[in-house]
Coordinates of N, CA and C in Angstrom, one line a residue:
M1394 N 85.2 -73.0 -30.4 CA 84.8 -73.9 -31.0 C 85.6 -73.1 -32.8
R1395 N 85.4 -74.1 -33.4 CA 85.8 -73.7 -35.0 C 84.6 -73.7 -35.8
A1396 N 84.8 -72.5 -36.7 CA 84.0 -72.0 -37.6 C 84.0 -73.2 -38.7
D1397 N 83.5 -74.2 -38.5 CA 83.7 -75.2 -39.6 C 82.4 -76.3 -39.5
T1398 N 82.1 -77.0 -40.5 CA 80.9 -77.4 -40.6 C 81.0 -79.0 -39.9
S1399 N 82.1 -79.0 -39.8 CA 82.5 -80.4 -38.6 C 82.4 -80.6 -37.4
D1400 N 82.4 -78.9 -37.1 CA 81.9 -79.0 -35.5 C 81.0 -78.8 -35.1
V1401 N 80.5 -79.6 -34.0 CA 79.1 -79.6 -33.5 C 78.5 -78.6 -33.2
A1402 N 79.3 -78.5 -32.4 CA 79.0 -76.5 -31.7 C 78.3 -75.8 -32.7
F1403 N 79.7 -75.8 -33.7 CA 79.0 -74.9 -34.8 C 77.8 -75.2 -35.5
R1404 N 77.7 -76.3 -35.8 CA 76.5 -76.7 -36.7 C 75.3 -76.3 -36.2
L1405 N 75.1 -76.3 -34.5 CA 74.6 -75.8 -33.5 C 73.9 -74.7 -33.5
L1406 N 75.2 -73.7 -33.4 CA 74.8 -72.5 -33.6 C 74.0 -72.0 -35.1
L1407 N 74.5 -72.5 -36.0 CA 73.6 -72.2 -37.5 C 72.4 -72.8 -37.1
A1408 N 71.9 -73.7 -36.4 CA 70.7 -74.5 -36.6 C 69.9 -73.5 -35.4
L1409 N 70.4 -72.9 -34.3 CA 69.9 -71.9 -33.6 C 69.4 -70.5 -34.4
G1410 N 70.6 -70.2 -35.4 CA 70.3 -69.0 -36.2 C 68.9 -69.3 -37.2
E1411 N 68.8 -70.0 -37.6 CA 67.6 -70.5 -38.5 C 66.2 -70.6 -37.5
L1412 N 66.9 -70.7 -36.2 CA 65.2 -71.1 -35.5 C 65.3 -69.9 -34.6
W1413 N 65.9 -68.7 -34.6 CA 65.9 -67.5 -33.8 C 64.7 -67.0 -33.8
E1414 N 64.4 -66.4 -35.3 CA 62.9 -65.5 -35.6 C 61.8 -66.2 -34.8
G1415 N 61.6 -67.6 -35.4 CA 60.6 -68.4 -34.7 C 60.4 -68.7 -33.2
L1416 N 61.5 -68.6 -32.7 CA 61.9 -68.6 -31.3 C 61.1 -67.2 -30.8
H1417 N 61.3 -66.1 -31.0 CA 60.7 -64.7 -30.6 C 59.4 -64.8 -30.7
R1418 N 58.9 -65.3 -32.0 CA 57.5 -65.5 -32.4 C 56.7 -66.3 -31.7
A1419 N 57.2 -67.4 -30.9 CA 56.6 -68.3 -30.0 C 56.8 -68.1 -28.6
G1420 N 57.7 -66.6 -28.4 CA 57.7 -65.8 -27.0 C 58.8 -66.8 -26.3
I1421 N 59.8 -67.4 -26.8 CA 61.1 -67.8 -26.6 C 61.9 -66.3 -26.6
D1422 N 62.5 -66.3 -25.4 CA 63.8 -65.3 -25.8 C 65.3 -66.5 -25.5
P1423 N 65.9 -66.6 -27.1 CA 67.0 -67.6 -26.9 C 68.2 -66.7 -26.4
S1424 N 68.0 -65.6 -26.5 CA 69.5 -64.8 -25.7 C 69.7 -64.6 -24.2
A1425 N 69.0 -65.2 -23.6 CA 68.5 -65.3 -22.0 C 69.9 -65.8 -21.6
R1426 N 70.4 -66.7 -22.2 CA 71.5 -67.4 -21.9 C 72.7 -66.8 -22.4
G1427 N 72.9 -65.3 -22.9 CA 73.9 -64.9 -23.5 C 74.4 -64.9 -24.9
L1428 N 73.7 -65.7 -25.7 CA 73.8 -65.9 -26.8 C 73.3 -64.9 -27.9
H1429 N 73.7 -64.5 -28.7 CA 73.3 -63.4 -29.6 C 73.5 -63.6 -30.8
I1430 N 72.4 -63.9 -31.5 CA 72.7 -63.9 -33.2 C 71.5 -63.4 -34.2
T1431 N 72.1 -63.0 -34.8 CA 71.4 -62.3 -36.3 C 71.7 -62.8 -37.6
H1432 N 70.7 -63.0 -38.3 CA 70.9 -63.7 -39.7 C 70.4 -62.9 -40.9
E1433 N 70.7 -63.2 -41.7 CA 70.0 -62.0 -42.9 C 70.5 -62.7 -44.6
Y1434 N 69.8 -62.9 -45.1 CA 69.2 -63.8 -46.3 C 70.4 -62.8 -47.4
L1435 N 71.1 -63.3 -48.2 CA 72.0 -63.1 -49.3 C 72.3 -63.4 -50.4
G1436 N 71.1 -63.6 -51.2 CA 71.0 -64.5 -52.5 C 71.2 -65.8 -51.6
G1437 N 72.2 -66.2 -52.2 CA 72.0 -67.7 -52.2 C 72.9 -68.3 -50.8
Y1438 N 73.6 -67.1 -50.6 CA 74.2 -67.5 -49.0 C 73.4 -66.7 -47.5
T1439 N 73.7 -67.5 -46.9 CA 73.1 -66.8 -45.2 C 74.0 -66.2 -44.4
R1440 N 74.1 -64.9 -44.1 CA 74.9 -64.6 -43.0 C 74.3 -64.7 -41.8
Y1441 N 75.4 -65.3 -40.7 CA 75.3 -65.4 -39.7 C 76.0 -64.4 -38.9
C1442 N 75.5 -63.8 -37.9 CA 76.5 -63.1 -36.7 C 76.2 -63.4 -35.0
A1443 N 77.4 -63.7 -34.7 CA 76.7 -64.4 -33.2 C 78.0 -63.7 -32.3
G1444 N 77.6 -63.9 -31.4 CA 78.3 -63.3 -30.2 C 77.8 -63.2 -28.8
P1445 N 78.8 -62.7 -27.7 CA 78.0 -62.8 -26.5 C 77.3 -61.4 -26.1
G1446 N 77.1 -60.6 -27.2 CA 76.6 -59.3 -26.6 C 76.3 -58.6 -27.9
S1447 N 76.2 -57.4 -28.4 CA 76.2 -56.9 -29.3 C 77.3 -56.6 -30.4
H1448 N 78.2 -57.0 -30.1 CA 79.3 -57.0 -31.0 C 79.6 -58.5 -31.2
P1449 N 79.1 -59.1 -32.7 CA 79.7 -60.4 -32.9 C 81.0 -60.8 -33.0
R1450 N 81.3 -61.8 -32.4 CA 82.6 -62.2 -32.2 C 82.6 -63.3 -33.6
L1451 N 81.7 -63.5 -34.3 CA 81.8 -64.8 -35.1 C 80.6 -64.1 -36.3
V1452 N 81.4 -64.4 -37.5 CA 80.4 -63.7 -38.7 C 80.8 -64.7 -39.9
V1453 N 79.8 -65.3 -40.4 CA 79.8 -66.1 -41.3 C 79.1 -66.4 -42.4
E1454 N 79.3 -66.7 -43.7 CA 78.1 -66.7 -44.7 C 78.4 -68.5 -45.1
W1455 N 76.9 -69.1 -45.1 CA 76.9 -70.1 -45.4 C 76.0 -70.4 -46.7
N1456 N 76.4 -71.7 -47.5 CA 75.3 -71.7 -48.7 C 75.3 -72.9 -48.6
E1457 N 74.0 -73.0 -48.2 CA 73.4 -74.6 -48.3 C 73.9 -75.6 -49.6
S1458 N 73.4 -74.8 -50.7 CA 73.0 -75.7 -51.8 C 74.6 -76.2 -52.3
S1459 N 75.5 -75.3 -52.1 CA 76.5 -75.5 -52.7 C 77.7 -75.9 -52.1
R1460 N 77.4 -76.0 -50.3 CA 78.1 -76.5 -49.3 C 79.3 -75.3 -49.0
H1461 N 79.2 -74.1 -49.1 CA 80.4 -73.3 -49.4 C 80.2 -72.6 -47.8
L1462 N 81.3 -72.1 -47.2 CA 81.0 -71.5 -45.8 C 82.5 -70.2 -45.9
R1463 N 81.9 -69.1 -46.2 CA 82.9 -68.2 -45.8 C 83.2 -67.6 -44.2
V1464 N 84.2 -67.4 -43.8 CA 84.3 -67.0 -42.3 C 85.2 -65.6 -42.7
I1465 N 83.8 -64.8 -42.2 CA 84.0 -63.1 -42.2 C 85.0 -62.9 -41.2
R1466 N 84.2 -63.3 -39.8 CA 85.4 -62.7 -38.7 C 85.1 -64.0 -37.8
C1467 N 86.1 -64.4 -37.1 CA 86.3 -65.3 -36.1 C 87.0 -64.9 -35.0
E1468 N 86.6 -64.1 -33.8 CA 87.6 -63.6 -32.4 C 87.2 -64.7 -31.7
P1469 N 88.6 -64.5 -30.8 CA 88.3 -65.6 -29.4 C 87.4 -65.1 -28.8
W1470 N 86.3 -66.3 -28.3 CA 85.2 -66.4 -27.6 C 85.4 -67.5 -26.4
P1471 N 85.7 -67.2 -25.4 CA 86.0 -67.7 -24.4 C 84.3 -68.3 -23.7
G1472 N 84.1 -70.0 -23.7 CA 82.9 -70.2 -23.0 C 82.0 -70.4 -24.1
V1473 N 82.4 -70.4 -25.4 CA 81.0 -70.1 -26.3 C 80.6 -71.2 -26.3
E1474 N 81.6 -72.4 -26.3 CA 80.4 -74.0 -26.4 C 79.3 -74.2 -25.3
A1475 N 79.9 -73.3 -24.2 CA 79.0 -73.5 -22.7 C 77.8 -73.0 -23.1
T1476 N 78.0 -71.9 -23.9 CA 77.0 -70.8 -23.8 C 76.3 -71.4 -24.9
I1477 N 76.2 -72.1 -25.7 CA 75.5 -72.5 -27.0 C 74.9 -73.7 -26.4
S1478 N 75.5 -74.3 -25.3 CA 74.7 -75.7 -24.8 C 73.9 -74.9 -23.8
A1479 N 74.0 -74.1 -22.9 CA 73.1 -73.6 -22.2 C 71.8 -72.9 -23.0
T1480 N 72.0 -72.3 -24.2 CA 71.2 -71.9 -25.1 C 70.3 -73.0 -25.9
V1481 N 71.0 -74.1 -26.0 CA 70.1 -74.9 -26.8 C 69.2 -75.6 -25.3
A1482 N 69.5 -76.2 -24.3 CA 68.9 -76.3 -23.2 C 67.5 -75.3 -23.0
L1483 N 67.8 -74.1 -22.9 CA 66.8 -73.2 -22.6 C 65.9 -73.5 -23.5
V1484 N 66.3 -73.4 -24.9 CA 65.6 -73.3 -26.4 C 64.3 -74.6 -26.0
R1485 N 65.2 -75.8 -25.8 CA 64.2 -77.1 -25.5 C 63.4 -77.2 -24.7
A1486 N 63.4 -76.7 -23.6 CA 62.5 -76.8 -22.6 C 61.8 -75.8 -22.5
E1487 N 61.7 -74.8 -23.4 CA 60.9 -73.6 -23.4 C 59.8 -73.9 -24.8
A1488 N 60.6 -74.7 -25.6 CA 59.5 -75.2 -26.7 C 58.8 -76.5 -26.4
R1489 N 59.3 -77.5 -25.4 CA 58.4 -78.4 -25.0 C 57.7 -77.8 -23.8
A1490 N 57.9 -76.5 -23.4 CA 56.4 -76.5 -22.4 C 55.2 -75.3 -23.2
R1491 N 55.7 -75.0 -24.6 CA 54.8 -74.2 -25.7 C 54.5 -75.2 -26.6
G1492 N 54.9 -76.7 -26.6 CA 54.2 -77.3 -27.4 C 54.9 -77.5 -28.6
I1493 N 56.0 -76.6 -28.7 CA 56.7 -76.7 -30.4 C 57.9 -77.4 -30.5
S1494 N 58.1 -78.7 -29.4 CA 59.5 -79.4 -29.2 C 60.0 -79.8 -30.4
D1495 N 59.0 -80.6 -31.1 CA 59.0 -81.3 -32.7 C 59.7 -80.6 -33.3
I1496 N 59.5 -79.4 -33.8 CA 60.3 -78.7 -34.5 C 61.9 -78.0 -34.0
V1497 N 61.4 -77.7 -32.9 CA 62.9 -77.5 -32.2 C 63.7 -78.8 -32.5
D1498 N 63.7 -79.5 -31.9 CA 64.1 -81.2 -31.7 C 64.4 -81.2 -33.3
R1499 N 64.1 -81.5 -34.8 CA 64.3 -82.1 -35.3 C 65.3 -81.0 -35.8
T1500 N 65.4 -79.5 -36.0 CA 66.3 -79.2 -36.3 C 67.4 -79.1 -35.4
L1501 N 67.7 -79.3 -34.0 CA 69.1 -79.6 -33.5 C 69.5 -80.9 -33.8
V1502 N 68.8 -82.0 -33.9 CA 69.2 -83.2 -34.0 C 69.8 -83.5 -35.2
A1503 N 69.3 -83.1 -36.4 CA 69.8 -82.7 -37.8 C 70.9 -82.1 -37.9
A1504 N 71.7 -80.7 -37.0 CA 72.4 -80.4 -36.7 C 73.6 -81.4 -35.7
C1505 N 73.5 -82.1 -35.4 CA 74.2 -83.3 -34.3 C 74.8 -84.0 -35.4
K1506 N 73.9 -84.4 -36.3 CA 74.4 -85.7 -37.5 C 75.7 -85.1 -38.0
E1507 N 76.8 -86.0 -38.2 CA 77.9 -85.7 -39.2 C 77.2 -85.6 -40.8
P1508 N 77.8 -84.3 -41.4 CA 77.2 -84.0 -42.7 C 77.7 -85.4 -43.8
L1509 N 76.6 -85.3 -44.8 CA 77.1 -86.3 -45.6 C 78.0 -85.9 -46.7
K1510 N 78.1 -84.7 -47.2 CA 78.8 -84.2 -48.0 C 79.7 -83.4 -47.1
P1511 N 81.0 -83.1 -47.8 CA 82.1 -82.3 -47.5 C 81.5 -81.3 -47.9
A1512 N 81.9 -79.7 -47.2 CA 81.8 -78.7 -47.6 C 83.1 -78.0 -47.6
R1513 N 83.2 -76.9 -48.7 CA 84.5 -76.0 -48.7 C 84.3 -74.8 -48.1
K1514 N 85.5 -74.4 -47.7 CA 85.7 -73.1 -46.7 C 86.6 -72.2 -46.7
T1515 N 86.4 -70.9 -47.1 CA 87.0 -70.1 -47.2 C 87.0 -68.7 -45.8
V1516 N 88.4 -68.8 -45.8 CA 88.6 -68.0 -44.3 C 89.3 -66.9 -45.2
L1517 N 88.4 -65.4 -45.1 CA 88.7 -64.4 -45.8 C 89.8 -63.5 -44.6
P1518 N 90.6 -62.7 -45.4 CA 92.0 -62.1 -44.8 C 91.6 -61.6 -43.0
T1519 N 90.3 -60.4 -43.5 CA 89.6 -59.8 -42.0 C 89.2 -61.1 -41.0
A1520 N 89.0 -61.7 -41.5 CA 88.9 -62.9 -40.3 C 89.9 -63.2 -39.1
M1521 N 91.2 -63.0 -39.8 CA 91.9 -63.3 -39.1 C 92.4 -61.9 -38.2
Q1522 N 92.0 -61.1 -38.2 CA 92.1 -59.5 -37.5 C 92.2 -59.9 -35.8
G1523 N 92.5 -60.2 -35.1 CA 92.3 -60.4 -33.7 C 92.3 -61.9 -33.4
N1524 N 92.9 -62.6 -34.3 CA 93.1 -64.1 -33.9 C 93.9 -64.6 -34.1
P1525 N 95.1 -64.8 -33.6 CA 96.6 -65.1 -34.0 C 96.2 -66.5 -34.4
A1526 N 95.5 -67.4 -33.6 CA 95.6 -69.0 -33.9 C 94.9 -68.9 -35.6
L1527 N 93.8 -68.4 -35.9 CA 93.5 -68.6 -37.0 C 94.2 -68.2 -38.0
A1528 N 95.2 -67.0 -37.6 CA 96.4 -66.7 -38.5 C 97.2 -67.4 -38.6
A1529 N 97.7 -68.4 -37.7 CA 98.6 -69.3 -37.7 C 98.3 -70.8 -38.5
R1530 N 97.3 -70.6 -38.6 CA 96.5 -72.1 -39.1 C 96.5 -71.6 -40.8
R1531 N 96.4 -70.4 -41.0 CA 96.4 -70.3 -42.7 C 97.6 -69.9 -43.0
A1532 N 99.0 -69.8 -42.5 CA 99.9 -69.6 -42.8 C 100.6 -70.4 -43.3

């Protein structure tokens, strides 16, 4: 997965992050398939931390209005697409069972659509630590 708004898996990850707290309130545990996300609001930006456990492999900040993505950490994460896919499947099934599938599906479908506007991306130097592929692309 690329930490880039042109990547569908990445956009689904952000959508799951937006739904995360509401899913917990609805009695759905989205982390049951191994994906852990936290997010916090930082003024105009929302920081998303995601990973297979308590140590986030991906930390990004996204500003929807300016369409600016800051990549703070992007460590190798084998199987991330499969983890996101399994989490989406679980969330959709559980949402259907609880009668909230319209809200969940609307958010996930919107994430799958190509963005109408381009986004700016800034990769901070700290993001390259532990990720030689990202460092090579940056150089």
